[in-house]
Short mmCIF file of C-alpha atoms in Angstrom, two decimals:
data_model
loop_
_atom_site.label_atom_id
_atom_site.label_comp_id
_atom_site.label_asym_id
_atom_site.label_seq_id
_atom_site.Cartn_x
_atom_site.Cartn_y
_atom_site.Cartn_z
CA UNK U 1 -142.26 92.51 -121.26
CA UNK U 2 -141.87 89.18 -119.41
CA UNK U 3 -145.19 87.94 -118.23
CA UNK U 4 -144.87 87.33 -114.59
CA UNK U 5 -143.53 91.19 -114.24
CA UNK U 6 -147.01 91.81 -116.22
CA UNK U 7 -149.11 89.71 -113.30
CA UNK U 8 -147.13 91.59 -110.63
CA UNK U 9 -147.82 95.08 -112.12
CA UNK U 10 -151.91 93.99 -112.85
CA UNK U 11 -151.83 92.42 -108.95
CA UNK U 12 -150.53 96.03 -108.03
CA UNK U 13 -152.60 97.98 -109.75
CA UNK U 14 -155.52 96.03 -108.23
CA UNK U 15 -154.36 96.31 -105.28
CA UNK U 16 -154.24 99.96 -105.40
CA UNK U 17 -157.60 100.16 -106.70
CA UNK U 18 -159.16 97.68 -103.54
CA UNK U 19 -156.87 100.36 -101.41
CA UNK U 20 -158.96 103.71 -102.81
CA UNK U 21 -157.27 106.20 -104.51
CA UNK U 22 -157.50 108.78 -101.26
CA UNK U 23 -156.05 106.45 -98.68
CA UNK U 24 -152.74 105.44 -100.21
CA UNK U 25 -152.41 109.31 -100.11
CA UNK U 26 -153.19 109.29 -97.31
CA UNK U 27 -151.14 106.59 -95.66
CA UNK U 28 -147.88 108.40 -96.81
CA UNK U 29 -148.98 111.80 -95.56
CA UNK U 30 -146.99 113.41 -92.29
CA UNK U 31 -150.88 114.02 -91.28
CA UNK U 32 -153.87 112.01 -92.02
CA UNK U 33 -156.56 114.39 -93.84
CA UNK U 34 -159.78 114.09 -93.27
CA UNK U 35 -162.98 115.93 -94.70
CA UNK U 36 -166.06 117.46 -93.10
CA UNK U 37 -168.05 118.75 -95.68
CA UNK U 38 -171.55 120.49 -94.74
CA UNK U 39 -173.48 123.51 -95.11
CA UNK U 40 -172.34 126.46 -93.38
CA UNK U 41 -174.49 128.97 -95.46
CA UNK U 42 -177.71 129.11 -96.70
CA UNK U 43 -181.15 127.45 -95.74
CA UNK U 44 -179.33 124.09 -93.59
CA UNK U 45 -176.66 126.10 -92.28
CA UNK U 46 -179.21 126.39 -88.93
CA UNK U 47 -178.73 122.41 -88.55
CA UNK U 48 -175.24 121.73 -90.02
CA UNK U 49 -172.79 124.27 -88.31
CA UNK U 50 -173.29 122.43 -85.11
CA UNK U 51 -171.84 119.29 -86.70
CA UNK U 52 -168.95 120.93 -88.19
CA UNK U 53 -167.76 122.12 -84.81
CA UNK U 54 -168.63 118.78 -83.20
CA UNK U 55 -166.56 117.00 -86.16
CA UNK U 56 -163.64 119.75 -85.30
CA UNK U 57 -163.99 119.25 -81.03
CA UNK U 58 -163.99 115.51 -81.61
CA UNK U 59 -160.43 115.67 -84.01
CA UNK U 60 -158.85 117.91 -81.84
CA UNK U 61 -159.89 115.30 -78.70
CA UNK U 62 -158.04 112.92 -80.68
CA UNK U 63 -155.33 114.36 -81.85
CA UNK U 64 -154.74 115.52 -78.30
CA UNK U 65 -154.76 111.36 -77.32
CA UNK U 66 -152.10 110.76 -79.31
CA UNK U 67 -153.97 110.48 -83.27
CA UNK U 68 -155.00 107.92 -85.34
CA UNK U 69 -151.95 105.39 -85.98
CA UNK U 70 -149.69 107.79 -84.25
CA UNK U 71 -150.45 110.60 -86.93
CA UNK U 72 -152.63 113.91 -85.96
CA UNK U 73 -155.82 113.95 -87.78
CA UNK U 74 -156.06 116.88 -90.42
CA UNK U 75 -159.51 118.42 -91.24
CA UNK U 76 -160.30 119.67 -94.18
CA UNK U 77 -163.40 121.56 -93.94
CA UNK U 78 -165.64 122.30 -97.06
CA UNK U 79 -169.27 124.49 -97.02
CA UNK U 80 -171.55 122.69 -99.36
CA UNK U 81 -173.33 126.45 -98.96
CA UNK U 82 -176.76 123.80 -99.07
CA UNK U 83 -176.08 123.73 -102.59
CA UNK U 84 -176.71 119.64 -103.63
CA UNK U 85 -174.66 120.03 -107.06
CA UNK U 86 -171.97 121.90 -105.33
CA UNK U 87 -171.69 119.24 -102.59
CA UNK U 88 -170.99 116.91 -105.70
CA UNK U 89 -167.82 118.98 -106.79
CA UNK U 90 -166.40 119.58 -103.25
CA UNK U 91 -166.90 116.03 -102.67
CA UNK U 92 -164.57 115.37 -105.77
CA UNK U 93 -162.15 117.92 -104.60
CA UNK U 94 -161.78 116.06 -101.45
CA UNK U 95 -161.19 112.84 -102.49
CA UNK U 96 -158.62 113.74 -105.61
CA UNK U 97 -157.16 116.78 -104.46
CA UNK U 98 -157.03 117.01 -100.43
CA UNK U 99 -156.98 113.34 -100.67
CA UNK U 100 -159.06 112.63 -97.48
CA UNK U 101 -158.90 109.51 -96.02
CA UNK U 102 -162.52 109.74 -95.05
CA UNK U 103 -165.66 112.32 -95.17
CA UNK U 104 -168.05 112.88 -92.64
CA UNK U 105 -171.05 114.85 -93.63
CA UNK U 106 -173.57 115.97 -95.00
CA UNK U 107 -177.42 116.43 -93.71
CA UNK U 108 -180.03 116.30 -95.97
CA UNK U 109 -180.90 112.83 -98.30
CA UNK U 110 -180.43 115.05 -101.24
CA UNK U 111 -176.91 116.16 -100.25
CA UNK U 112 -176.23 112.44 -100.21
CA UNK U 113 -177.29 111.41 -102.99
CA UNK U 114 -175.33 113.86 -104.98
CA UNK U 115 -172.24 113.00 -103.16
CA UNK U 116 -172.95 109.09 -103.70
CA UNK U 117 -171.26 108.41 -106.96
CA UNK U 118 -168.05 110.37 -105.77
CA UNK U 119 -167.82 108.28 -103.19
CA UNK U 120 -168.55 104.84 -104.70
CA UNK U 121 -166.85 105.58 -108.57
CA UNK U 122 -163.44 106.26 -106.01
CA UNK U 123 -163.99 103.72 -103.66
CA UNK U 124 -164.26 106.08 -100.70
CA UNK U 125 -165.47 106.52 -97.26
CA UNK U 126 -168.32 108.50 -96.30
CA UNK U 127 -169.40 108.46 -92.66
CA UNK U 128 -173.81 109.88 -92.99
CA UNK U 129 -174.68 111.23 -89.28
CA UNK U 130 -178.37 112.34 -89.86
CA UNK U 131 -181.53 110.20 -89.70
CA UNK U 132 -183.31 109.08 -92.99
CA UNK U 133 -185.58 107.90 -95.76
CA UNK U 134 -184.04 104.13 -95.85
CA UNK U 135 -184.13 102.72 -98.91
CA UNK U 136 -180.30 102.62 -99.80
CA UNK U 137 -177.22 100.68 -98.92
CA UNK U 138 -173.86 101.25 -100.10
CA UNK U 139 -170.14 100.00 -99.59
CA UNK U 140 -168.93 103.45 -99.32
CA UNK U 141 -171.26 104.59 -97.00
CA UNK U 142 -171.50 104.09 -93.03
CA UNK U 143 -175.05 105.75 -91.95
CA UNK U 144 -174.83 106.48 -88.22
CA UNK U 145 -178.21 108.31 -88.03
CA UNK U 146 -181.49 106.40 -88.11
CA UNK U 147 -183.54 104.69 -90.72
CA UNK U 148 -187.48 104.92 -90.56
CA UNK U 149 -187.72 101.72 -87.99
CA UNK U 150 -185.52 103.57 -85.74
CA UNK U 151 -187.20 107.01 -86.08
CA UNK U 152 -190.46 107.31 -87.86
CA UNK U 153 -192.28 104.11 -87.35
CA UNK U 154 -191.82 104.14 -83.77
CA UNK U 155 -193.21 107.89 -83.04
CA UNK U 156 -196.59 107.02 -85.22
CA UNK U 157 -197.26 104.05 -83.22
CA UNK U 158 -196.37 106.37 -79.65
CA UNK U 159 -198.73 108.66 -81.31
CA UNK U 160 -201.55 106.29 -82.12
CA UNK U 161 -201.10 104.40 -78.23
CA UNK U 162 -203.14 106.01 -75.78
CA UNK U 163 -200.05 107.72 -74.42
CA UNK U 164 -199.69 109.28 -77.43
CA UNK U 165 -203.61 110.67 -77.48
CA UNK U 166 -204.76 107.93 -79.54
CA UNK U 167 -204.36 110.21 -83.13
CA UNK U 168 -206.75 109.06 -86.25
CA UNK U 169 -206.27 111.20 -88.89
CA UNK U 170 -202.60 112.12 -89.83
CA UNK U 171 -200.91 114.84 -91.89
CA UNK U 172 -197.21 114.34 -93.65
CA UNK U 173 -195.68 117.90 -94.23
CA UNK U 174 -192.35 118.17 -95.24
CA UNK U 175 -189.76 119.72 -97.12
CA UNK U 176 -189.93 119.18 -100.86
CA UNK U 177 -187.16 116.43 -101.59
CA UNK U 178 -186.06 112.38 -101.32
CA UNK U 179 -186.62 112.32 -97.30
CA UNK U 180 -190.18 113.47 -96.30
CA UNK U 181 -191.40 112.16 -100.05
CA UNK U 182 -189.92 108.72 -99.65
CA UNK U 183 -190.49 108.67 -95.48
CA UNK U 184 -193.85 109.70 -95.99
CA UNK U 185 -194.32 106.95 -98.57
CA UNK U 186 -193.18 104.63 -95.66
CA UNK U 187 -195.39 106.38 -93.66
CA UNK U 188 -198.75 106.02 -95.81
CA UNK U 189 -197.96 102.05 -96.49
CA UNK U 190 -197.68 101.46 -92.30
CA UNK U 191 -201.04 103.62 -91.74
CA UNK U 192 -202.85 101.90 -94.50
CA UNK U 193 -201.62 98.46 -92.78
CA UNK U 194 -202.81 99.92 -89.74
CA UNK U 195 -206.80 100.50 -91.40
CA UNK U 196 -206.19 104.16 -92.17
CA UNK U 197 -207.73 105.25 -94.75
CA UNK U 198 -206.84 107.59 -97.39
CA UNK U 199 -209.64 110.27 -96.51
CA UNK U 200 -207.82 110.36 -92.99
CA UNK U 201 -204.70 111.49 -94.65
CA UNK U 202 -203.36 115.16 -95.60
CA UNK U 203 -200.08 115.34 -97.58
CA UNK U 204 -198.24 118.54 -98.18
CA UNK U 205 -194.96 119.76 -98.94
CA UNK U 206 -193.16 122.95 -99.27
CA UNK U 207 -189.54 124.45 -100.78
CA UNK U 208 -186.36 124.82 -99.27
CA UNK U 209 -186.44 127.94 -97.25
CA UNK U 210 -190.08 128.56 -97.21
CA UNK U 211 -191.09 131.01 -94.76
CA UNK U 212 -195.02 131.22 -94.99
CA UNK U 213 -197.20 129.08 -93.43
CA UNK U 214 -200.27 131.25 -92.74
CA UNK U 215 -202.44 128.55 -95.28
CA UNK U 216 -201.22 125.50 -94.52
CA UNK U 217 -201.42 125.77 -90.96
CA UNK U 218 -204.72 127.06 -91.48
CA UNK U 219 -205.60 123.93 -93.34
CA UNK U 220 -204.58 121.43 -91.10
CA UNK U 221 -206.39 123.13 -88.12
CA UNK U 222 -209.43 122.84 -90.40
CA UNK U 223 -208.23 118.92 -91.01
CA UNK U 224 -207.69 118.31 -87.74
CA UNK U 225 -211.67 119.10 -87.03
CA UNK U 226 -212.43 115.90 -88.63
CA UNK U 227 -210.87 113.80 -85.55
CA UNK U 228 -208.36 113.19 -83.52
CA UNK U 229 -205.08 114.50 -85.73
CA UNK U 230 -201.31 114.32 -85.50
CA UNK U 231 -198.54 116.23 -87.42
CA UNK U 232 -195.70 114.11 -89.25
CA UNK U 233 -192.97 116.91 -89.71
CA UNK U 234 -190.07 116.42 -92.29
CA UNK U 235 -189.36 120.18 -92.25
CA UNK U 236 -185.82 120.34 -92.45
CA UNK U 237 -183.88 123.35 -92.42
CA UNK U 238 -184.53 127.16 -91.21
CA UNK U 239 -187.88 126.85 -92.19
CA UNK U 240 -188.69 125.25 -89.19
CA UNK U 241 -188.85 128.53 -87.60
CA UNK U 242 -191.71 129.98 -89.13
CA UNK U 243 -194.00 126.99 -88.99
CA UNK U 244 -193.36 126.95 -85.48
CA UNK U 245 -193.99 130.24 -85.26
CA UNK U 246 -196.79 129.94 -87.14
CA UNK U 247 -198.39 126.99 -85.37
CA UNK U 248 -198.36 129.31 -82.19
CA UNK U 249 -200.06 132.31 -83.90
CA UNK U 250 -202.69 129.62 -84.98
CA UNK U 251 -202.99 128.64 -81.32
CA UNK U 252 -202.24 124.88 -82.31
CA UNK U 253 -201.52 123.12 -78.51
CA UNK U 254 -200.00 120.11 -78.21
CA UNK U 255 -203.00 118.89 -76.29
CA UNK U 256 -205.62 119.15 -79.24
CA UNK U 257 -202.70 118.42 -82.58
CA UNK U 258 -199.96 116.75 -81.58
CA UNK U 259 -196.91 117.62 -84.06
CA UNK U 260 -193.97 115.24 -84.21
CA UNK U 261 -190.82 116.57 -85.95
CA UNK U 262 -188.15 114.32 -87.20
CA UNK U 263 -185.53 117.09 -88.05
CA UNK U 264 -186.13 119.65 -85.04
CA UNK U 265 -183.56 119.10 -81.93
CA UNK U 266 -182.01 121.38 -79.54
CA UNK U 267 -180.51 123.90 -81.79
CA UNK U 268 -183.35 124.12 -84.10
CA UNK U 269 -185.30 125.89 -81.44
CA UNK U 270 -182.34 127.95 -80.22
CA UNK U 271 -184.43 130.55 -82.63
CA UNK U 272 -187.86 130.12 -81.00
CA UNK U 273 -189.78 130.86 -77.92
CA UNK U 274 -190.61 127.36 -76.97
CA UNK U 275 -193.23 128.24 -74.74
CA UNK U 276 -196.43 127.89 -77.17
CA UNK U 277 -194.47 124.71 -78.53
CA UNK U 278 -194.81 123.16 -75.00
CA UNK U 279 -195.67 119.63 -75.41
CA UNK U 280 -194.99 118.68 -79.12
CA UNK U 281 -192.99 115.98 -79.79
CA UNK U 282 -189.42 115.17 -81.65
CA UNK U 283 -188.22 111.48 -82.57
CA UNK U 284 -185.00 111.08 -82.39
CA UNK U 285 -181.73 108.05 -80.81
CA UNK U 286 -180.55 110.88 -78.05
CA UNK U 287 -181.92 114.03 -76.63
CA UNK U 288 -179.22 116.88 -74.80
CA UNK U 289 -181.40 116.15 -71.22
CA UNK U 290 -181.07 112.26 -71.15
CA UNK U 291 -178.97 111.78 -67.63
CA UNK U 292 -176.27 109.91 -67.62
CA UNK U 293 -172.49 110.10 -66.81
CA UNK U 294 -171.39 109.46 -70.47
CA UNK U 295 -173.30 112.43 -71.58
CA UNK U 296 -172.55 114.50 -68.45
CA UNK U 297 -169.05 114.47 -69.46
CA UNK U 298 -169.59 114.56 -73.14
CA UNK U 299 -171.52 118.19 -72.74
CA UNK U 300 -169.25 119.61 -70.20
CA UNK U 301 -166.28 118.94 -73.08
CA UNK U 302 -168.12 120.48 -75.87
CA UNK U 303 -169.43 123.84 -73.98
CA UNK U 304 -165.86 124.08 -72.50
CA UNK U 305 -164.57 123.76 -76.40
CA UNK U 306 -168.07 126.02 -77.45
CA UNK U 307 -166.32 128.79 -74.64
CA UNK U 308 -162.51 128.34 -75.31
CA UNK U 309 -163.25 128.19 -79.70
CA UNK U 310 -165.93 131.10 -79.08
CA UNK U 311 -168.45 129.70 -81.39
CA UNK U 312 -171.31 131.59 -82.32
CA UNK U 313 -174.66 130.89 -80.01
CA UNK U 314 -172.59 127.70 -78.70
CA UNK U 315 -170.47 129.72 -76.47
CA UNK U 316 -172.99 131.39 -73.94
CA UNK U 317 -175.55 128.55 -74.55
CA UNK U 318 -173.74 125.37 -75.25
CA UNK U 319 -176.38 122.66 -76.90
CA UNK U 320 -176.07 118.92 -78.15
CA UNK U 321 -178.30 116.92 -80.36
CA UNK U 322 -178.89 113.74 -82.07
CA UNK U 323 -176.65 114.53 -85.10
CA UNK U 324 -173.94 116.07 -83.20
CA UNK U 325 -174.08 112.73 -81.54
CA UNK U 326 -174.14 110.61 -84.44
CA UNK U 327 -170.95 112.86 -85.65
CA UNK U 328 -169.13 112.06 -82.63
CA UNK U 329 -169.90 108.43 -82.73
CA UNK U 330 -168.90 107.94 -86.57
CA UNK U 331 -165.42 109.94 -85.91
CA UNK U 332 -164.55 107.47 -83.19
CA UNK U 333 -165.54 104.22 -84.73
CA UNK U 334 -163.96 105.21 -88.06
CA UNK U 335 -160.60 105.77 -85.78
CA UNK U 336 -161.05 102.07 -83.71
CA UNK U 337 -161.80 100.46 -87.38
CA UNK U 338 -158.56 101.72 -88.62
CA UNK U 339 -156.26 101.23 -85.56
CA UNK U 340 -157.74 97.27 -85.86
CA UNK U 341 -156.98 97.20 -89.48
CA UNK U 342 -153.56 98.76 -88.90
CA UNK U 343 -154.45 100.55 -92.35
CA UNK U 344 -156.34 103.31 -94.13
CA UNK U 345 -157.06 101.69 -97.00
CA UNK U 346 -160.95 101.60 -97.66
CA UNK U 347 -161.40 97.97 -98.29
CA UNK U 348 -159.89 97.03 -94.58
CA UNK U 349 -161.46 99.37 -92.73
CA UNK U 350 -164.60 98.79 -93.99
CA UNK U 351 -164.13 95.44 -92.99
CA UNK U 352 -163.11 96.32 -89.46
CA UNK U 353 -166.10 98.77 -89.15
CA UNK U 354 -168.26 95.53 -88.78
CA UNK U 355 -169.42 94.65 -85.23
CA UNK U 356 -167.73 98.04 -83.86
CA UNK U 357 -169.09 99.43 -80.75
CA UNK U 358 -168.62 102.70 -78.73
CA UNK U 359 -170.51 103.88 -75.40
CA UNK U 360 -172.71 107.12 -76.94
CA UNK U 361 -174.05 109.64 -74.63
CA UNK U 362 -177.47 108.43 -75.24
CA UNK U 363 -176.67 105.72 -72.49
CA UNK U 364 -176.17 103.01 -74.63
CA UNK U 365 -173.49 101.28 -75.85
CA UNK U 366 -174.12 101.73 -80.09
CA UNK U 367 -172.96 98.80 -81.91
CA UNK U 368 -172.58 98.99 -86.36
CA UNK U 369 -174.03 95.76 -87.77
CA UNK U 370 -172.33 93.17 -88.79
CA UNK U 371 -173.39 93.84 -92.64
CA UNK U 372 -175.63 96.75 -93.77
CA UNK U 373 -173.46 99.44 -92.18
CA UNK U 374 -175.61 101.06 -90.13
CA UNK U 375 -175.83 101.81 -85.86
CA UNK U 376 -178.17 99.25 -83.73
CA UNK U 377 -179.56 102.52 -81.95
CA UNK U 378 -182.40 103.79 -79.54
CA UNK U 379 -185.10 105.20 -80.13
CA UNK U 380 -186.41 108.13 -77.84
CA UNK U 381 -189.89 110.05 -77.92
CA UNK U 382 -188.97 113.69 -76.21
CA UNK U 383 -191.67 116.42 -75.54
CA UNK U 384 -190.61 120.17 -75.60
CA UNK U 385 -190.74 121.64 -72.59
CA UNK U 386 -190.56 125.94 -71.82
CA UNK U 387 -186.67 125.90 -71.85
CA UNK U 388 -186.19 124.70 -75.61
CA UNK U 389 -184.83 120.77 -73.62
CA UNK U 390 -186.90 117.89 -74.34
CA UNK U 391 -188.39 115.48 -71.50
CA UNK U 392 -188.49 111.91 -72.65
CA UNK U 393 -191.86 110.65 -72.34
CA UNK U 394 -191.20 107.37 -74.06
CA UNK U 395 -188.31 105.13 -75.19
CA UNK U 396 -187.03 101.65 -75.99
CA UNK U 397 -185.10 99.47 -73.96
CA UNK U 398 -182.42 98.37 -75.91
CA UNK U 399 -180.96 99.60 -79.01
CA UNK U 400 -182.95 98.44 -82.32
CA UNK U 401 -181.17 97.51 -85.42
CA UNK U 402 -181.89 99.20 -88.31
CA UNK U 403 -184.04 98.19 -91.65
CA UNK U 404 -182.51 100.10 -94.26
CA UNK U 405 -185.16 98.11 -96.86
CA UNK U 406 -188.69 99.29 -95.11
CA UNK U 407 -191.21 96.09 -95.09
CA UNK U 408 -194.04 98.52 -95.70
CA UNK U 409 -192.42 98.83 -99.15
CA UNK U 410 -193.31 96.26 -101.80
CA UNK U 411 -190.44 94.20 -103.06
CA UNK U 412 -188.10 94.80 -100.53
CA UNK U 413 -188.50 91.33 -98.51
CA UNK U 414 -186.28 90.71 -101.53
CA UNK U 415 -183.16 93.17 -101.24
CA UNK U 416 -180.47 91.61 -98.90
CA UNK U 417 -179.30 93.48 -95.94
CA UNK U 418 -176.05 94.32 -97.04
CA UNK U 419 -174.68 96.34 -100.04
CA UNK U 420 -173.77 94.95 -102.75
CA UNK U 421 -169.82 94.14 -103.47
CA UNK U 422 -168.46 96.38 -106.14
#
């Protein structure tokens, strides 16, 4: 074999490999495939549904304007039935056998990290719409929810302000997995900076789907008589429902424990009567009732496509939330990255995803750093009022870029704020 016809086939092959597997599929494809893969059974299929059909209005929209490089978008849509392993093999069967050019999904950290390795040993994209634990970074991965400085940080310093009733003693409940352990850990490291000591903090955690919370609601209202005392909620999931629930059978007000959830939005308390929930809090970038005519027109399009699609709950009571936003945004800065790279090929539109921006219904214009692939976002402090809506009570002025490295853990002044080049 003559040697330079050697170099040219080693230079294709490596080109091939920079391109990703998926997108050279892709790329010669009448349609350009890509996957949403969440859980649309079992305990998350209360939070992830939503984003499906938000990931489904938001191709059509497209496809409708014309596509993505003059091709119709194709979803291929996968239930991970909230089953982490299983998200693993559908992920696989994406990428090598639909041969997306792109996935956007999953919800919980857990999902995600079972997915990860798919997505990185293929060299392909996977757009991450849900806030989280920090305390990752990867070439593969665009995370267009919020990391803790953008979420969790600010609502325990609104709850410690006097606006926030001036809480002393704190208590971290969440779900049993990588979020609430490694957010709380976060958590713990900023209130210890802050003088809080360990006495003045009550950890606890429960499994997926847990429904009763008769005892530990009954221990943090006996907690909560040792001083002024604020809830940290990771619950993610259905089981939501019954510590609400719960919390209003205890008589918990918002006045006297303050509980601040980081995965409850507008459709989470679709299932609940709201009215003994009055006045507790949710963190989130964007809340359904912020006013403004970007989101105006953004909810009259989804609870026309909720009416005309007949979907489930969305149809007679149409509902946005943070995720569904962060959805929305990803899709449409994945298409601008590859209409300015004039390519699907992984490499270039990762490179093209740097510096994108796009005008999100929260009111501001949402801009992806430059490097460590996540959204400069807001951050908004919304209290639950009778008709399951949130009023704001409290949020920045400009968007806030995100640490994916928390300085309240040790060691990471030392991780750069970009992922590493594979």
């Amino acid at each position: 074999m003559p040697r330079r016809f050697t170099l040219k086939t080693l230079a294709a092959a490596a080109t091939v490999a920079g391109m990703g597997f998926t997108a050279l599929s892709a790329q010669a494809a009448d349609t350009i495939k890509v996957g949403v893969l969440h859980a649309l059974s079992g305990t998350m299929a209360i939070s992830e549904t939503a984003l499906k059909d938000m990931a489904l209005m938001t191709i059509e929209d497209i496809n409708a304007k014309g596509g993505v490089l003059g091709k119709k978008l194709e979803p291929v849509v996968i239930d991970t039935a909230s089953n982490w392993p299983l998200a693993a093999e559908k992920a696989k069967q994406l990428i090598s056998q639909d041969k997306v050019a792109v996935t956007f999904g999953c919800w919980t950290s857990v999902c995600r990290k079972s997915v990860l390795p798919v997505y990185e040993e293929n060299n392909a994209l996977l757009f991450y719409p849900v806030q989280y634990e920090g305390e990752e970074l990867s070439k593969n991965v665009f995370y267009t929810g919020a990391a803790p400085n953008q979420q969790a940080i600010p609502a325990v310093e609104y709850l410690m302000g006097e606006d926030g009733g001036s809480a002393k003693r704190w208590v971290l409940l969440g779900t049993d997995y990588v979020y609430p352990r490694t957010a709380n850990k976060i958590l713990r490291a900023f209130l210890k900076k802050k003088g809080v000591a360990d006495k003045d903090i009550m950890e606890a955690y429960t499994p997926f789907g847990h429904s009763d919370y008769q005892t530990i609601v009954a221990d943090i209202k006996k907690f909560a008589a040792g001083g002024k005392t604020a809830v940290i909620s990771t619950i993610n999931g259905d089981s939501n429902v019954p510590f609400y629930k719960e919390l209003g059978n205890a008589g918990i007000k918002a006045t006297e424990v303050p509980v601040v959830a980081f995965s409850v939005g507008e459709e989470e308390l679709r299932g609940l009567d709201p009215k003994p929930l009055v006045g507790h809090l949710a963190s989130w970038n964007y809340f359904m009732s912020v006013k403004n005519p970007t989101n105006d027109a953004w909810i009259k399009q989804w609870s026309a496509y909720a009416k005309a699609k007949n979907l489930p709950g969305q149809s007679t009571k149409p509902l946005t939330n943070d995720p569904m936003e962060a959805t929305y945004v990803g899709i449409h800065m994945w298409k601008q990255a590859v209409e300015k790279a004039k390519s699907l090929e992984v490499n270039k539109v990762i490179a093209a995803m740097a510096g994108q921006t796009f005008k999100a219904p929260s009111g501001f214009t949402l801009t992806m750093d430059a490097k460590n692939h996540h959204l400069h976002k807001p951050v908004l402090i919304g209290e639950i009022k009778a008709d399951g809506q949130f009023n704001v009570v409290w949020k920045t002025k400009e968007p806030i870029k995100a640490q994916p490295w928390s300085p309240f853990i040790d060691g990471n002044d030392k991780k750069k704020d970009e992922p590493e080049k594979k």
